């Protein structure tokens, strides 16, 4: 769902996008390609990682490291990886807990395991429709980015602006992913309370 | 600081407030009493717990359980305990981690250990000046409450409205304290980024 949403938006903005999956013949990925015209394609995680200049990790947090292994270290090397995933653990039922938290985060774990990749944590604090259409909210609120590489963050920030985001807060190095990933527990509660995932956080002062 | 801020505001609204400390002769508590006139007094944690109809836990999270033990189960019994504390752990330096999180929270731990007390988690997601003076922000944003007892939450919500809060979100039972306490890591990063603790979260839709 997250990859579909982001991929569709990026194609609409004129980017070539390859959707990666475990298998080159993944049905949902093929359907996405068919819906999105000549700029869209699909393949394995390795195909997509090799194809892309910027990689979006839109997998579920509990399989992200495996998916990135399948993508291949050599295909990711030197590239920006926008990590949208959250380490949600549904194994104990609802509400989910986090499989990594407090003194570590998924973003940091990915950065440690893929030292040649420029990990930028972004967009993980809101629903995937809103990620690419902030204008759906009267007040879109803020999004947060963090990562160790200033240039990579600047490039991701530019891309996020083309998605419609104006209020982007750079929280610092990748350890700030602890902060944005640990927003998920209150996000889940708020979704239950508000009865919709169509909301966001705005920092007011 | 938190107790001083909340106590001062409550006195200004006409409430009798007793500030509790480890010792009845605590100098800061005595100074607070002197500053705040005839409605203010101070004593031991047990004195304050016995005196109050509603108890505010404004201790540091890592000593909250000890302070509540000192307050005395018999003095707290049946009362509303507004838990403002956060389980911040500075033992590994800055930024702090949390001593309890993910599948548990300080609010829940207090509720489990003091089953006869009506724990309402509230006000723990913002600076203590803002807790009692939301009007200091152009847009005050939201505050969150949670707890197992509906009547207790209604009473706390009424009290919070007298502090100036309008947008109060009830997140459900006390397990939602996991959500509000885990907001602290991003709060700490935001304070570093913004260079001030004078901000809040607003839920926009």
Coordinates of C-alpha atoms in Angstrom, one line a residue:
Chain A
X1 CA 0.0 0.0 0.0
X2 CA 2.7 2.5 0.9
X3 CA 4.8 1.6 -2.1
X4 CA 1.8 1.8 -4.4
X5 CA 0.9 5.2 -3.0
X6 CA 4.4 6.7 -3.2
X7 CA 5.2 5.0 -6.6
X8 CA 1.9 6.3 -8.1
X9 CA 2.6 9.8 -7.0
X10 CA 6.2 9.8 -8.2
X11 CA 5.1 8.5 -11.7
X12 CA 2.5 11.3 -11.8
X13 CA 5.4 13.7 -11.2
X14 CA 7.3 12.3 -14.2
X15 CA 9.7 10.0 -12.4
X16 CA 10.5 6.5 -13.7
X17 CA 9.6 4.1 -10.9
X18 CA 10.3 0.4 -10.5
X19 CA 8.3 -1.5 -7.9
X20 CA 10.3 -4.2 -6.2
X21 CA 8.9 -7.4 -4.8
X22 CA 10.2 -10.8 -3.7
X23 CA 9.4 -12.1 -7.2
X24 CA 9.5 -10.4 -10.6
X25 CA 5.9 -11.7 -11.3
X26 CA 4.2 -10.3 -8.2
X27 CA 0.6 -9.8 -9.2
X28 CA 0.0 -6.6 -7.2
X29 CA 3.2 -5.0 -8.6
X30 CA 2.2 -6.0 -12.2
X31 CA -1.2 -4.5 -11.6
X32 CA 0.4 -1.3 -10.4
X33 CA 2.6 -1.2 -13.5
X34 CA -0.4 -1.7 -15.7
X35 CA -2.3 1.2 -14.0
X36 CA 0.6 3.6 -14.2
X37 CA 1.8 3.6 -17.8
X38 CA 5.1 3.7 -19.4
X39 CA 7.1 5.3 -16.5
X40 CA 6.1 2.4 -14.3
X41 CA 7.7 -1.0 -14.1
X42 CA 8.2 -3.8 -11.6
X43 CA 10.8 -6.5 -10.8
X44 CA 12.5 -8.2 -7.9
X45 CA 13.8 -6.2 -5.0
X46 CA 17.3 -6.5 -6.6
X47 CA 16.0 -5.2 -10.0
X48 CA 14.4 -2.2 -8.3
X49 CA 17.4 -1.4 -6.2
X50 CA 19.6 -1.6 -9.3
X51 CA 17.2 0.6 -11.3
X52 CA 16.6 3.3 -8.8
X53 CA 18.7 6.4 -8.1
X54 CA 16.7 6.9 -4.9
X55 CA 15.3 3.8 -3.1
X56 CA 12.2 3.9 -1.0
X57 CA 11.9 1.2 1.7
X58 CA 8.1 0.8 1.9
X59 CA 8.2 -2.8 3.3
X60 CA 6.7 -3.7 6.7
X61 CA 9.3 -3.0 9.3
X62 CA 9.6 -6.6 10.5
X63 CA 10.8 -7.7 7.0
X64 CA 12.7 -4.6 5.9
X65 CA 16.1 -6.0 6.7
X66 CA 15.4 -9.1 4.8
X67 CA 14.0 -7.2 1.8
X68 CA 17.1 -5.0 1.8
X69 CA 19.3 -8.1 1.8
X70 CA 17.4 -9.4 -1.1
X71 CA 17.8 -6.0 -2.8
X72 CA 21.5 -6.6 -2.6
X73 CA 24.2 -4.5 -1.0
X74 CA 25.9 -3.9 -4.4
X75 CA 22.7 -2.5 -5.8
X76 CA 22.1 -0.1 -2.9
X77 CA 25.7 1.1 -2.6
X78 CA 26.1 4.8 -2.4
X79 CA 22.4 5.5 -3.0
X80 CA 19.9 7.3 -0.9
X81 CA 17.5 5.0 0.9
X82 CA 14.3 6.8 2.1
X83 CA 13.2 4.6 5.0
X84 CA 9.4 4.9 5.4
X85 CA 9.0 1.7 7.4
X86 CA 8.0 1.3 11.0
X87 CA 9.0 -1.6 13.2
X88 CA 5.4 -2.5 14.2
X89 CA 5.0 -5.8 15.9
X90 CA 1.5 -7.2 15.7
X91 CA 2.5 -10.6 17.2
X92 CA 0.9 -9.7 20.5
X93 CA -2.3 -8.4 18.8
X94 CA -3.6 -4.9 18.8
X95 CA -2.4 -2.3 19.5
X96 CA 1.0 -3.2 18.0
X97 CA 4.2 -2.8 20.0
X98 CA 7.6 -2.0 18.4
X99 CA 10.1 -4.7 17.6
X100 CA 13.0 -2.1 17.9
X101 CA 12.7 1.0 20.1
X102 CA 14.0 3.2 22.9
X103 CA 17.9 2.9 22.5
X104 CA 17.7 1.8 18.8
X105 CA 15.4 2.2 15.8
X106 CA 14.8 0.5 12.5
X107 CA 16.4 3.5 10.7
X108 CA 19.6 3.1 12.7
X109 CA 19.6 -0.6 12.3
X110 CA 19.4 -0.3 8.5
X111 CA 22.2 2.3 8.5
X112 CA 24.4 0.1 10.6
X113 CA 23.9 -2.9 8.4
X114 CA 24.2 -0.9 5.1
X115 CA 27.0 1.5 5.9
X116 CA 27.4 2.5 2.2
X117 CA 23.8 3.6 1.9
X118 CA 22.6 7.1 2.8
X119 CA 19.6 6.3 5.0
X120 CA 17.1 9.1 5.4
X121 CA 14.1 8.4 7.7
X122 CA 11.0 10.2 6.4
X123 CA 7.3 10.0 6.1
X124 CA 6.8 7.3 8.6
X125 CA 4.6 9.3 10.9
X126 CA 1.5 9.4 8.8
X127 CA -0.9 7.5 6.6
X128 CA 0.3 6.7 3.1
X129 CA -2.4 8.7 1.3
X130 CA -1.3 11.8 3.3
X131 CA 2.4 11.1 2.6
X132 CA 1.8 12.0 -1.0
X133 CA -1.2 14.3 -0.7
X134 CA -0.7 16.6 2.2
X135 CA -3.3 18.9 0.7
X136 CA -6.0 16.4 1.8
X137 CA -5.8 18.0 5.2
X138 CA -6.8 21.6 5.7
X139 CA -3.7 22.0 7.8
X140 CA -1.2 19.4 6.5
X141 CA 1.0 19.7 9.6
X142 CA 4.7 18.7 9.7
X143 CA 6.8 15.9 8.5
X144 CA 10.1 14.9 10.0
X145 CA 13.3 13.7 8.4
X146 CA 16.6 12.6 9.9
X147 CA 19.8 11.0 8.6
X148 CA 23.6 11.2 8.8
X149 CA 24.2 12.7 5.4
X150 CA 23.3 16.4 4.9
X151 CA 23.3 16.2 1.1
X152 CA 21.1 13.2 1.1
X153 CA 18.6 14.9 3.4
X154 CA 18.6 18.0 1.2
X155 CA 17.8 15.9 -1.8
X156 CA 15.0 14.1 0.0
X157 CA 13.7 17.4 1.3
X158 CA 13.5 18.7 -2.3
X159 CA 11.6 15.6 -3.4
X160 CA 9.2 15.9 -0.5
X161 CA 8.5 19.5 -1.5
X162 CA 7.5 18.2 -4.9
X163 CA 5.0 16.0 -3.1
X164 CA 3.5 19.1 -1.6
X165 CA 5.2 19.2 1.8
X166 CA 6.2 22.6 3.1
X167 CA 6.8 22.2 6.8
X168 CA 9.6 19.7 6.9
X169 CA 11.6 19.4 10.2
X170 CA 15.1 18.0 10.0
X171 CA 15.6 16.3 13.4
X172 CA 19.3 15.6 13.0
X173 CA 21.2 12.3 12.6
X174 CA 19.6 8.9 12.1
X175 CA 19.3 8.3 15.8
X176 CA 16.4 10.7 15.7
X177 CA 14.5 7.8 14.0
X178 CA 14.0 6.6 17.6
X179 CA 11.8 9.7 18.0
X180 CA 9.8 9.4 14.9
X181 CA 9.3 5.6 15.1
X182 CA 8.1 5.9 18.7
X183 CA 5.4 8.3 17.6
X184 CA 3.6 5.2 16.2
X185 CA 2.0 4.1 19.5
X186 CA 0.2 7.4 19.9
X187 CA -0.6 7.5 16.2
X188 CA -2.4 4.1 16.5
X189 CA -4.3 5.3 19.6
X190 CA -5.3 8.5 17.8
X191 CA -6.5 6.6 14.8
X192 CA -8.7 4.5 17.1
X193 CA -10.0 7.6 18.9
X194 CA -10.6 9.7 15.7
X195 CA -11.9 6.8 13.7
X196 CA -9.7 7.8 10.7
X197 CA -6.0 7.7 9.7
X198 CA -6.4 11.0 8.0
X199 CA -4.7 13.2 10.5
X200 CA -1.2 14.4 11.2
X201 CA 1.0 16.0 13.8
X202 CA 1.6 19.8 13.6
X203 CA 4.2 21.4 15.8
X204 CA 2.7 24.6 17.2
X205 CA 4.6 27.4 19.0
Chain B
X1 CA 9.8 22.6 38.6
X2 CA 6.7 20.8 37.4
X3 CA 5.2 20.7 40.8
X4 CA 6.0 24.3 41.4
X5 CA 4.4 25.3 38.1
X6 CA 1.2 23.3 38.6
X7 CA 0.9 24.1 42.3
X8 CA 1.3 27.9 41.7
X9 CA -1.3 27.8 39.0
X10 CA -3.8 25.8 41.1
X11 CA -3.3 28.3 44.0
X12 CA -3.9 31.2 41.7
X13 CA -7.2 29.5 40.8
X14 CA -8.2 29.3 44.4
X15 CA -7.3 25.7 45.3
X16 CA -5.6 24.8 48.5
X17 CA -2.3 23.0 47.5
X18 CA 0.2 21.1 49.6
X19 CA 3.6 20.5 48.1
X20 CA 5.0 17.1 49.1
X21 CA 8.7 16.3 49.4
X22 CA 10.8 13.7 51.1
X23 CA 11.2 15.9 54.1
X24 CA 8.7 18.3 55.7
X25 CA 11.5 20.9 55.8
X26 CA 12.5 20.8 52.1
X27 CA 13.8 24.3 51.3
X28 CA 12.4 24.6 47.8
X29 CA 9.0 23.6 49.0
X30 CA 9.1 26.0 51.9
X31 CA 10.1 28.8 49.5
X32 CA 7.2 27.9 47.2
X33 CA 4.8 28.1 50.2
X34 CA 6.1 31.5 51.2
X35 CA 5.7 32.8 47.6
X36 CA 2.1 31.5 47.3
X37 CA 0.3 32.8 50.4
X38 CA -2.3 31.2 52.6
X39 CA -3.6 28.6 50.2
X40 CA -0.2 27.0 49.9
X41 CA 1.5 24.7 52.3
X42 CA 4.2 22.0 52.2
X43 CA 5.0 18.7 54.0
X44 CA 6.1 15.2 53.4
X45 CA 4.8 13.1 50.5
X46 CA 2.6 11.4 53.0
X47 CA 1.3 14.7 54.3
X48 CA 0.5 15.9 50.8
X49 CA -1.1 12.7 49.8
X50 CA -3.3 12.7 52.9
X51 CA -4.2 16.4 52.4
X52 CA -5.1 16.3 48.7
X53 CA -8.4 15.3 47.1
X54 CA -6.5 15.1 43.8
X55 CA -2.9 14.2 43.8
X56 CA -0.4 15.3 41.1
X57 CA 2.6 13.1 40.6
X58 CA 5.2 15.6 39.4
X59 CA 8.3 13.7 40.5
X60 CA 11.0 12.5 38.1
X61 CA 9.8 9.2 36.5
X62 CA 12.7 7.2 37.9
X63 CA 11.7 8.0 41.5
X64 CA 7.9 8.2 41.0
X65 CA 7.2 4.7 42.5
X66 CA 9.4 5.4 45.5
X67 CA 7.8 8.7 46.1
X68 CA 4.3 7.1 45.9
X69 CA 5.4 4.5 48.3
X70 CA 6.5 7.2 50.7
X71 CA 3.2 9.0 50.1
X72 CA 1.5 5.9 51.5
X73 CA -1.0 3.6 50.0
X74 CA -3.5 4.5 52.7
X75 CA -3.2 8.2 51.9
X76 CA -3.8 7.7 48.2
X77 CA -6.6 5.2 48.4
X78 CA -9.6 6.0 46.3
X79 CA -8.1 9.3 45.1
X80 CA -7.4 10.6 41.6
X81 CA -3.7 10.6 40.8
X82 CA -2.8 12.8 37.8
X83 CA 0.5 11.3 36.6
X84 CA 2.5 14.0 34.8
X85 CA 5.8 12.1 35.1
X86 CA 7.9 10.6 32.3
X87 CA 10.2 7.6 32.7
X88 CA 13.2 9.5 31.3
X89 CA 16.5 7.7 31.8
X90 CA 19.5 10.0 31.6
X91 CA 22.0 7.4 32.8
X92 CA 23.4 6.9 29.3
X93 CA 23.6 10.7 28.8
X94 CA 21.8 12.8 26.3
X95 CA 19.4 12.3 24.6
X96 CA 17.6 10.3 27.4
X97 CA 16.1 6.9 26.8
X98 CA 13.0 5.6 28.6
X99 CA 13.3 3.3 31.6
X100 CA 9.9 1.8 30.8
X101 CA 8.4 1.7 27.3
X102 CA 6.9 -0.2 24.4
X103 CA 4.8 -2.9 26.1
X104 CA 4.5 -1.0 29.4
X105 CA 4.5 2.5 30.7
X106 CA 5.0 4.4 33.9
X107 CA 1.3 5.2 34.1
X108 CA 0.4 1.6 33.9
X109 CA 3.1 0.5 36.4
X110 CA 1.7 3.0 38.9
X111 CA -1.9 1.8 38.2
X112 CA -0.8 -1.8 38.7
X113 CA 1.0 -1.1 42.0
X114 CA -1.7 1.2 43.3
X115 CA -4.9 -0.6 42.3
X116 CA -7.1 1.5 44.6
X117 CA -5.9 4.8 43.0
X118 CA -7.5 6.3 39.9
X119 CA -4.5 7.1 37.7
X120 CA -5.1 9.6 34.9
X121 CA -2.0 10.2 32.7
X122 CA -2.0 13.8 31.6
X123 CA 0.1 16.8 30.7
X124 CA 3.3 14.8 30.2
X125 CA 3.8 15.8 26.6
X126 CA 4.8 19.4 27.1
X127 CA 6.9 21.8 29.1
X128 CA 5.7 22.7 32.6
X129 CA 5.2 26.4 31.8
X130 CA 2.9 25.4 28.9
X131 CA 1.0 22.8 31.0
X132 CA -0.5 25.6 33.0
X133 CA -0.4 28.4 30.5
X134 CA -1.5 27.1 27.1
X135 CA -2.2 30.7 26.1
X136 CA 1.6 31.3 25.8
X137 CA 1.4 29.6 22.4
X138 CA -0.5 31.3 19.6
X139 CA -2.0 27.8 18.9
X140 CA -1.9 25.9 22.2
X141 CA -2.3 22.5 20.4
X142 CA -3.7 19.4 22.1
X143 CA -3.2 17.6 25.3
X144 CA -3.9 13.9 25.9
X145 CA -5.4 12.1 28.8
X146 CA -5.9 8.4 29.5
X147 CA -6.9 6.3 32.4
X148 CA -9.2 3.4 33.3
X149 CA -11.8 5.4 35.2
X150 CA -14.2 7.5 33.2
X151 CA -15.4 9.6 36.1
X152 CA -11.8 10.4 37.1
X153 CA -10.9 11.4 33.6
X154 CA -14.0 13.7 33.4
X155 CA -12.9 15.4 36.7
X156 CA -9.3 15.8 35.4
X157 CA -10.6 17.2 32.1
X158 CA -12.7 19.8 34.0
X159 CA -9.6 20.8 35.9
X160 CA -7.5 21.0 32.8
X161 CA -10.1 23.3 31.2
X162 CA -9.7 25.7 34.2
X163 CA -6.0 25.8 33.3
X164 CA -7.0 27.0 29.8
X165 CA -7.0 23.8 27.9
X166 CA -9.7 23.4 25.2
X167 CA -8.4 20.6 22.9
X168 CA -8.2 17.6 25.2
X169 CA -8.1 14.2 23.6
X170 CA -9.0 11.1 25.7
X171 CA -7.0 8.3 24.3
X172 CA -8.7 5.5 26.3
X173 CA -7.4 3.4 29.1
X174 CA -4.2 3.7 31.0
X175 CA -2.3 1.6 28.4
X176 CA -2.4 4.6 26.1
X177 CA 0.3 6.1 28.4
X178 CA 2.6 4.0 26.3
X179 CA 1.8 6.4 23.5
X180 CA 2.1 9.6 25.3
X181 CA 5.3 8.7 27.2
X182 CA 6.9 7.5 23.9
X183 CA 6.3 11.0 22.5
X184 CA 9.2 12.2 24.7
X185 CA 12.0 11.1 22.4
X186 CA 10.7 13.2 19.6
X187 CA 9.9 16.0 22.0
X188 CA 13.5 16.1 23.2
X189 CA 14.8 16.2 19.5
X190 CA 12.4 18.9 18.7
X191 CA 13.5 21.0 21.7
X192 CA 17.1 20.6 20.4
X193 CA 16.1 21.6 16.9
X194 CA 13.8 24.5 17.8
X195 CA 16.1 25.7 20.6
X196 CA 13.1 26.1 23.0
X197 CA 10.8 23.9 25.0
X198 CA 7.9 26.3 24.2
X199 CA 6.1 24.2 21.6
X200 CA 3.4 21.6 21.5
X201 CA 1.8 18.9 19.3
X202 CA -1.4 19.7 17.6
X203 CA -3.4 17.0 15.8
X204 CA -4.5 18.4 12.5
X205 CA -7.1 16.9 10.1

